[in-house]
PDB file of C-alpha atoms in Angstrom:
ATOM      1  CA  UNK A 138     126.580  91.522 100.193  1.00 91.00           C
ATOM      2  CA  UNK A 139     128.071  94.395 101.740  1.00 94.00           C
ATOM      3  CA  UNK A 140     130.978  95.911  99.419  1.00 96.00           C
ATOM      4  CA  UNK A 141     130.013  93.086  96.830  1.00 95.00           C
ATOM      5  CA  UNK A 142     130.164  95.237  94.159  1.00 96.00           C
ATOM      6  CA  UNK A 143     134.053  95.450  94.582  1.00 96.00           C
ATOM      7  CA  UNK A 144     134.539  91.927  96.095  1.00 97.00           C
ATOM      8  CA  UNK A 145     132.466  89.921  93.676  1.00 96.00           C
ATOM      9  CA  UNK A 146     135.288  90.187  90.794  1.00 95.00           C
ATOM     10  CA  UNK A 147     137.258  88.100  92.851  1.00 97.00           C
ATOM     11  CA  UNK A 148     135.166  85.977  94.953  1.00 96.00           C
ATOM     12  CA  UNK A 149     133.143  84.043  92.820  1.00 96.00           C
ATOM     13  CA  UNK A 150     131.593  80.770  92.216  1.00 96.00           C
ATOM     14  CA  UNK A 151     134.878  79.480  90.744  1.00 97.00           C
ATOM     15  CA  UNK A 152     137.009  80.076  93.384  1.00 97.00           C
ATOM     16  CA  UNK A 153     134.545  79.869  96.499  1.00 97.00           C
ATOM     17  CA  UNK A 154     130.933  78.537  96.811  1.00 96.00           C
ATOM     18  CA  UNK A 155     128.590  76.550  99.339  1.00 97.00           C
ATOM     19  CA  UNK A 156     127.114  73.126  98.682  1.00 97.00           C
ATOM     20  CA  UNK A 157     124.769  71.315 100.887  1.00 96.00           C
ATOM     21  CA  UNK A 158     125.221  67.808 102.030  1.00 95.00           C
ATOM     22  CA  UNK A 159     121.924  65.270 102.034  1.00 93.00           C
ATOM     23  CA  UNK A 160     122.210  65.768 105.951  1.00 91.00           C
ATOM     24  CA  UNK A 161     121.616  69.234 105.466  1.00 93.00           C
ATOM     25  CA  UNK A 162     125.108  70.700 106.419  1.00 95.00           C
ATOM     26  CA  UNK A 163     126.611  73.179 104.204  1.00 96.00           C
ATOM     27  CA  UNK A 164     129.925  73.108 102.913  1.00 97.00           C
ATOM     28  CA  UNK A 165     131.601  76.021 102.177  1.00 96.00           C
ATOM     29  CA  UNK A 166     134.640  75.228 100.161  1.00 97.00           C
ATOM     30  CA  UNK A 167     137.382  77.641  99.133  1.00 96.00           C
ATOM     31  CA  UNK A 168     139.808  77.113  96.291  1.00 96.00           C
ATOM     32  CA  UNK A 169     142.674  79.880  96.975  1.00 90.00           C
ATOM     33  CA  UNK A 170     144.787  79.674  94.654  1.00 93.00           C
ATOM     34  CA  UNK A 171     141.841  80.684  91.687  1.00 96.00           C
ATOM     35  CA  UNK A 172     141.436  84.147  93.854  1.00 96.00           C
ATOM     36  CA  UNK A 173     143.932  87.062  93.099  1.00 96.00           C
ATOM     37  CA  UNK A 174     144.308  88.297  96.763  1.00 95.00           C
ATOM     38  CA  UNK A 175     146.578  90.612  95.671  1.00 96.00           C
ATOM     39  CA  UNK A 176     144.721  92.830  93.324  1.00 97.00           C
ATOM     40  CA  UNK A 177     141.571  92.336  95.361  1.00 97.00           C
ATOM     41  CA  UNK A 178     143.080  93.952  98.790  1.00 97.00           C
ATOM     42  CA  UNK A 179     144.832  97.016  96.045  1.00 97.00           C
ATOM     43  CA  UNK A 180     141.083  97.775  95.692  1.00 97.00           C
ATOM     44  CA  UNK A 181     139.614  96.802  99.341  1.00 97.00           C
ATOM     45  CA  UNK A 182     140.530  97.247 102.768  1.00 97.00           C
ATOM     46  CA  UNK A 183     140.696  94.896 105.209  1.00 96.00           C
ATOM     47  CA  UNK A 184     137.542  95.475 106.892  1.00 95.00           C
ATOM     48  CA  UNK A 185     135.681  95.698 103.561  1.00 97.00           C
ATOM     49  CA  UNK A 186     136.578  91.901 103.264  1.00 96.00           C
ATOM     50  CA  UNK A 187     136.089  91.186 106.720  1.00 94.00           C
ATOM     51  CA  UNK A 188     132.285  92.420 106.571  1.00 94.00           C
ATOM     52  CA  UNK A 189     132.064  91.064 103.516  1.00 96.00           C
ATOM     53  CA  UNK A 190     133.168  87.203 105.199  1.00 93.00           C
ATOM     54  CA  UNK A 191     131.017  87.878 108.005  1.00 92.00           C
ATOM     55  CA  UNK A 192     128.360  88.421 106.004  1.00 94.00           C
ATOM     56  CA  UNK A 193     128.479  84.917 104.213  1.00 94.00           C
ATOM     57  CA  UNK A 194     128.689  83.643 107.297  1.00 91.00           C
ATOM     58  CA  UNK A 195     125.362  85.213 108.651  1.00 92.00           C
ATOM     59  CA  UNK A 196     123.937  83.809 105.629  1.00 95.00           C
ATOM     60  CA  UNK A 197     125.284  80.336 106.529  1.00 94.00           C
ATOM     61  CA  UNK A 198     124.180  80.865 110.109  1.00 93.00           C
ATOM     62  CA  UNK A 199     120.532  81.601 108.807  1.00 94.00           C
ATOM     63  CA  UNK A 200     120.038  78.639 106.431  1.00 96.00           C
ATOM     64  CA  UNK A 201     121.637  76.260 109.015  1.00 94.00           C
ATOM     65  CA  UNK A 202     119.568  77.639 111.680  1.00 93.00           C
ATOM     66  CA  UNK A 203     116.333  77.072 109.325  1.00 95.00           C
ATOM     67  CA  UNK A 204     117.190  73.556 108.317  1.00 95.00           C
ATOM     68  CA  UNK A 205     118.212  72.818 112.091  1.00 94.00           C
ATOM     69  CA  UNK A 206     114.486  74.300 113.069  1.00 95.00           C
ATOM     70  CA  UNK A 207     113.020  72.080 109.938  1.00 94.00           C
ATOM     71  CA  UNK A 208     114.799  69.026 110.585  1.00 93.00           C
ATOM     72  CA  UNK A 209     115.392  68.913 114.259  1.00 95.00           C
ATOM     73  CA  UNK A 210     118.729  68.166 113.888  1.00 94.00           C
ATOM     74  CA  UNK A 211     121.131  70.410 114.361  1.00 93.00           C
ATOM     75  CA  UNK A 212     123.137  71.685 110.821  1.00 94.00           C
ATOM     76  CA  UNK A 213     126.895  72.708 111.132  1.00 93.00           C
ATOM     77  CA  UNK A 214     129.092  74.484 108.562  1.00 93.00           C
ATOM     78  CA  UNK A 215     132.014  72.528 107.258  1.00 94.00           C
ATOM     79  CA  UNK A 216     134.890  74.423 105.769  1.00 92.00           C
ATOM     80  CA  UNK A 217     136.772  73.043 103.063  1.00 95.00           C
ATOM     81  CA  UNK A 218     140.008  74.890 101.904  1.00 92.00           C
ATOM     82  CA  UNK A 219     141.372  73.762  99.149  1.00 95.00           C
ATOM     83  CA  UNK A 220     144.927  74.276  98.334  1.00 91.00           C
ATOM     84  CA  UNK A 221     145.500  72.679  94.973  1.00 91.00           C
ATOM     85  CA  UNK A 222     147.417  74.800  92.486  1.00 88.00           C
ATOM     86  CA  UNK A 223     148.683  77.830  95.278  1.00 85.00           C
ATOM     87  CA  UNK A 224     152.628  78.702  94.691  1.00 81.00           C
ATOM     88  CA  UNK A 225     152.774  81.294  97.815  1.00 81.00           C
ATOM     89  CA  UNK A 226     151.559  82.511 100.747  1.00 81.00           C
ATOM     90  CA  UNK A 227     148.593  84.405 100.258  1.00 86.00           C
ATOM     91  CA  UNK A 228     148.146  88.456 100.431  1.00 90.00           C
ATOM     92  CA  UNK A 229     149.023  89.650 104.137  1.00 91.00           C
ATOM     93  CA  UNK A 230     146.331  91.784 103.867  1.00 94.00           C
ATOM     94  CA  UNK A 231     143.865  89.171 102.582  1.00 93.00           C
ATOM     95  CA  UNK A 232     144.899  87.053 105.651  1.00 88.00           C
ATOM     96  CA  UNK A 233     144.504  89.953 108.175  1.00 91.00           C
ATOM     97  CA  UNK A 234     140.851  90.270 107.145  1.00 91.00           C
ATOM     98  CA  UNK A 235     140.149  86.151 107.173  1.00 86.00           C
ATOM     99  CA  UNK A 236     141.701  86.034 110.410  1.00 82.00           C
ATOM    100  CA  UNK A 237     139.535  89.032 111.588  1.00 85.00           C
ATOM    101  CA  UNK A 238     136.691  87.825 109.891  1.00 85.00           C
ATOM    102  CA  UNK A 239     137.649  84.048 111.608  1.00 79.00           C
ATOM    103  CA  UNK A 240     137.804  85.307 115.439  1.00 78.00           C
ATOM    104  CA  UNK A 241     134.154  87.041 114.803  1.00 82.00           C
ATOM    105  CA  UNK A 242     132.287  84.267 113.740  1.00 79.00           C
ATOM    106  CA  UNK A 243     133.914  81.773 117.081  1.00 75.00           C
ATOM    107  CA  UNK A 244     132.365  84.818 119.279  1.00 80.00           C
ATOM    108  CA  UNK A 245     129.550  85.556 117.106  1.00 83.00           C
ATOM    109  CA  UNK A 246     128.103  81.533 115.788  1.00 80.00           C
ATOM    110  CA  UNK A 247     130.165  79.202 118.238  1.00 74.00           C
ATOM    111  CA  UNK A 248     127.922  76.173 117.218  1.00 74.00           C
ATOM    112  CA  UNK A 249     127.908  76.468 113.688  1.00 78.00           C
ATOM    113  CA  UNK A 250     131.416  75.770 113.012  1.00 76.00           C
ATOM    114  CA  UNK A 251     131.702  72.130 111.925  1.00 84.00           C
ATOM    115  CA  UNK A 252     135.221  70.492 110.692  1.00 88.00           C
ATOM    116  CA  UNK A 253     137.459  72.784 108.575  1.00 85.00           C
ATOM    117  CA  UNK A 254     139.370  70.524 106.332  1.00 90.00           C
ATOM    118  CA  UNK A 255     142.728  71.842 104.677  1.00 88.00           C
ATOM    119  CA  UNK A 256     142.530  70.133 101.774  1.00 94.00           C
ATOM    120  CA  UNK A 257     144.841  68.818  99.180  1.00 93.00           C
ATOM    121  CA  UNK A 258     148.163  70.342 100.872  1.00 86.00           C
ATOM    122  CA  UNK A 259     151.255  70.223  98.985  1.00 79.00           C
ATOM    123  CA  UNK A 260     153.609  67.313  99.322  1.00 73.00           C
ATOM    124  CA  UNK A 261     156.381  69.301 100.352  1.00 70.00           C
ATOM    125  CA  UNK A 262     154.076  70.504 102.976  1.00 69.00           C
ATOM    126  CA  UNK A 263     152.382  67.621 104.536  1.00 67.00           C
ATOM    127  CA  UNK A 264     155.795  66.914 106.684  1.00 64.00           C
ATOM    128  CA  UNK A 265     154.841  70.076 107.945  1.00 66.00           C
ATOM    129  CA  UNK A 266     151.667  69.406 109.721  1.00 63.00           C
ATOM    130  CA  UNK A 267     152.146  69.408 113.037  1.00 66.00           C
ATOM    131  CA  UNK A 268     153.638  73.298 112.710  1.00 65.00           C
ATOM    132  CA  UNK A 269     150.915  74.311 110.807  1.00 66.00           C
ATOM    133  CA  UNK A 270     148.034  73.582 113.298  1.00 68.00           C
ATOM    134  CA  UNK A 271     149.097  75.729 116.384  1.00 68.00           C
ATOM    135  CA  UNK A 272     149.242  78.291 113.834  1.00 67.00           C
ATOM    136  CA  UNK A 273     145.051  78.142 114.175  1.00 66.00           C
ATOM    137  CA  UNK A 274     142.760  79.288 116.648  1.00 65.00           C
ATOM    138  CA  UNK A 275     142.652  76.862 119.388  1.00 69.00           C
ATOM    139  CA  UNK A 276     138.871  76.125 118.911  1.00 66.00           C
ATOM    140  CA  UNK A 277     139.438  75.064 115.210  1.00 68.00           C
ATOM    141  CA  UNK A 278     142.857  73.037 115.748  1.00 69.00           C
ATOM    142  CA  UNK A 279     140.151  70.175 117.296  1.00 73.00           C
ATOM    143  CA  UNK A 280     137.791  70.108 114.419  1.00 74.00           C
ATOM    144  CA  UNK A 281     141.287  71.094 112.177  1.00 78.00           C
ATOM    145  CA  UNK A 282     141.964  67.954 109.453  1.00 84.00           C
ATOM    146  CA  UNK A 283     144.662  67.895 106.776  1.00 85.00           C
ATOM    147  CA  UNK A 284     143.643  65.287 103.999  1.00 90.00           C
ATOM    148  CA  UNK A 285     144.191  64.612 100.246  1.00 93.00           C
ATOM    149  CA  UNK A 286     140.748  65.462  98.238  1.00 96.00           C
ATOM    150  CA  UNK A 287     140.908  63.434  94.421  1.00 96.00           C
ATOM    151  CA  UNK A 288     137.717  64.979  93.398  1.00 96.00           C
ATOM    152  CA  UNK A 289     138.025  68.343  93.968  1.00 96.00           C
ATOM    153  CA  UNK A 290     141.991  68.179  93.216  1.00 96.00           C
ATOM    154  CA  UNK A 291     140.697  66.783  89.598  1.00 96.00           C
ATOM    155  CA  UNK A 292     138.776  70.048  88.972  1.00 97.00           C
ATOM    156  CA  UNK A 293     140.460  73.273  87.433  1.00 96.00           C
ATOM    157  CA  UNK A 294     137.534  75.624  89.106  1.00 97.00           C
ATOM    158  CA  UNK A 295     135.120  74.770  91.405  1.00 98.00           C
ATOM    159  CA  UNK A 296     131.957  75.501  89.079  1.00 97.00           C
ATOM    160  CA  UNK A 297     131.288  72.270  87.763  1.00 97.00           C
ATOM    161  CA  UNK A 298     130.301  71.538  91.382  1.00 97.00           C
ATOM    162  CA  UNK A 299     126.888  73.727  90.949  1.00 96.00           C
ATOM    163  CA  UNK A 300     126.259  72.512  87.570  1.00 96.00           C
ATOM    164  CA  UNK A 301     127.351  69.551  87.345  1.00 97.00           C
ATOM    165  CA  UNK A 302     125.657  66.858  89.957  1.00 97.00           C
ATOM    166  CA  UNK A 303     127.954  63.644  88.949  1.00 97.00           C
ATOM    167  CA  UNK A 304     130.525  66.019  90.159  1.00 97.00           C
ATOM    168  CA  UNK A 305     129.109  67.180  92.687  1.00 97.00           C
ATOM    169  CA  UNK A 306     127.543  63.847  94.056  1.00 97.00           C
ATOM    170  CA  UNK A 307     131.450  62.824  93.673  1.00 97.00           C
ATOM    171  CA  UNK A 308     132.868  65.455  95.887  1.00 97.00           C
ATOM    172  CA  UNK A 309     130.262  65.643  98.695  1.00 97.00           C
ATOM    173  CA  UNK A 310     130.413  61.916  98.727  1.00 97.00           C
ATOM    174  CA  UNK A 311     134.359  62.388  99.397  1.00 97.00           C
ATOM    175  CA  UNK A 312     133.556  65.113 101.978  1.00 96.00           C
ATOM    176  CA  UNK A 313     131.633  62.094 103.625  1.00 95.00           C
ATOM    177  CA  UNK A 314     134.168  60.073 103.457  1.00 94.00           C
ATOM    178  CA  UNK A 315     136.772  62.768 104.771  1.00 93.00           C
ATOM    179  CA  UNK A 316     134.872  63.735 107.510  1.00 91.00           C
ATOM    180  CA  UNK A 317     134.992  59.471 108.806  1.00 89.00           C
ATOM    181  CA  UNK A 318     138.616  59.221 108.555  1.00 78.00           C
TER     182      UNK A 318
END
């Protein structure tokens, strides 16, 4: 991945990883409070992490594109953002580059994008909802959900979800469920 070697401290299969549902959707799921923003953007610049998104996101686009071709039916990406454990807002810089990184792929893979679930939002926060969405894109505020997720909540990284498949049968099963409420 392009400026991996200075990214991959931070962004790593405990804090961010893709599963794939039976269906043959991926879910890419993103735990922010495990990543230190901060110290990542001292030692990257914004684009660095924006090319570095972008190119997860041709990766998605590929394997969805395959498995669309394979199983005639057509594979989305589902973002799941997890919010358990984060205390403050994240690294300006860190959001410059996922909001950069963000208004590519809408231009660049407008039929990939499946839901994007903000997941497990503080209490104090939930009462806070309807502000929050207008602060998205206008193309994700329809597929935009805000809902409580046990599973991965339960979880103190997200690594027992590629190595564990009780877990991980668990959590896609509550994706599932997520994505019919």
């Amino acid at each position: 991945a392009p400026h991996g070697a200075l990214i991959n401290d931070y962004i790593a299969p405990k804090n961010t990883l893709t599963l794939s549902t039976d269906d043959g959707d991926l879910v890419y799921v993103i735990r922010a409070s495990l990543i230190s923003d901060k110290d990542m953007m001292d030692k990257v610049t914004v684009d660095q992490l924006a090319e570095f998104f972008l190119y997860v996101k041709e990766v998605h686009s590929l394997v969805a594109n395959a498995r669309s071709e394979r199983t005639g039916r057509l594979c989305q990406v589902i973002f799941a953002n997890d919010i358990s454990g984060t205390r403050q807002a994240p690294d300006s810089r860190f959001s410059k580059a996922l909001t950069a990184s963000s208004a590519q792929y809408e231009k660049l893979y407008p039929s990939l994008a499946g839901p994007t679930m903000i997941l497990n939002l503080p209490f104090i926060l939930q009462a806070f909802v309807g502000l929050l969405k207008p602060l998205f894109p206008k193309s994700v505020q329809e597929r935009l959900k805000f809902k409580p997720a046990p599973v991965l909540k339960g979880l103190k990284e997200l690594t027992p979800l590629t190595n564990n498949p009780p877990t991980r049968k668990s959590f896609l099963n509550e994706i599932k469920g997520l994505l019919r409420a």
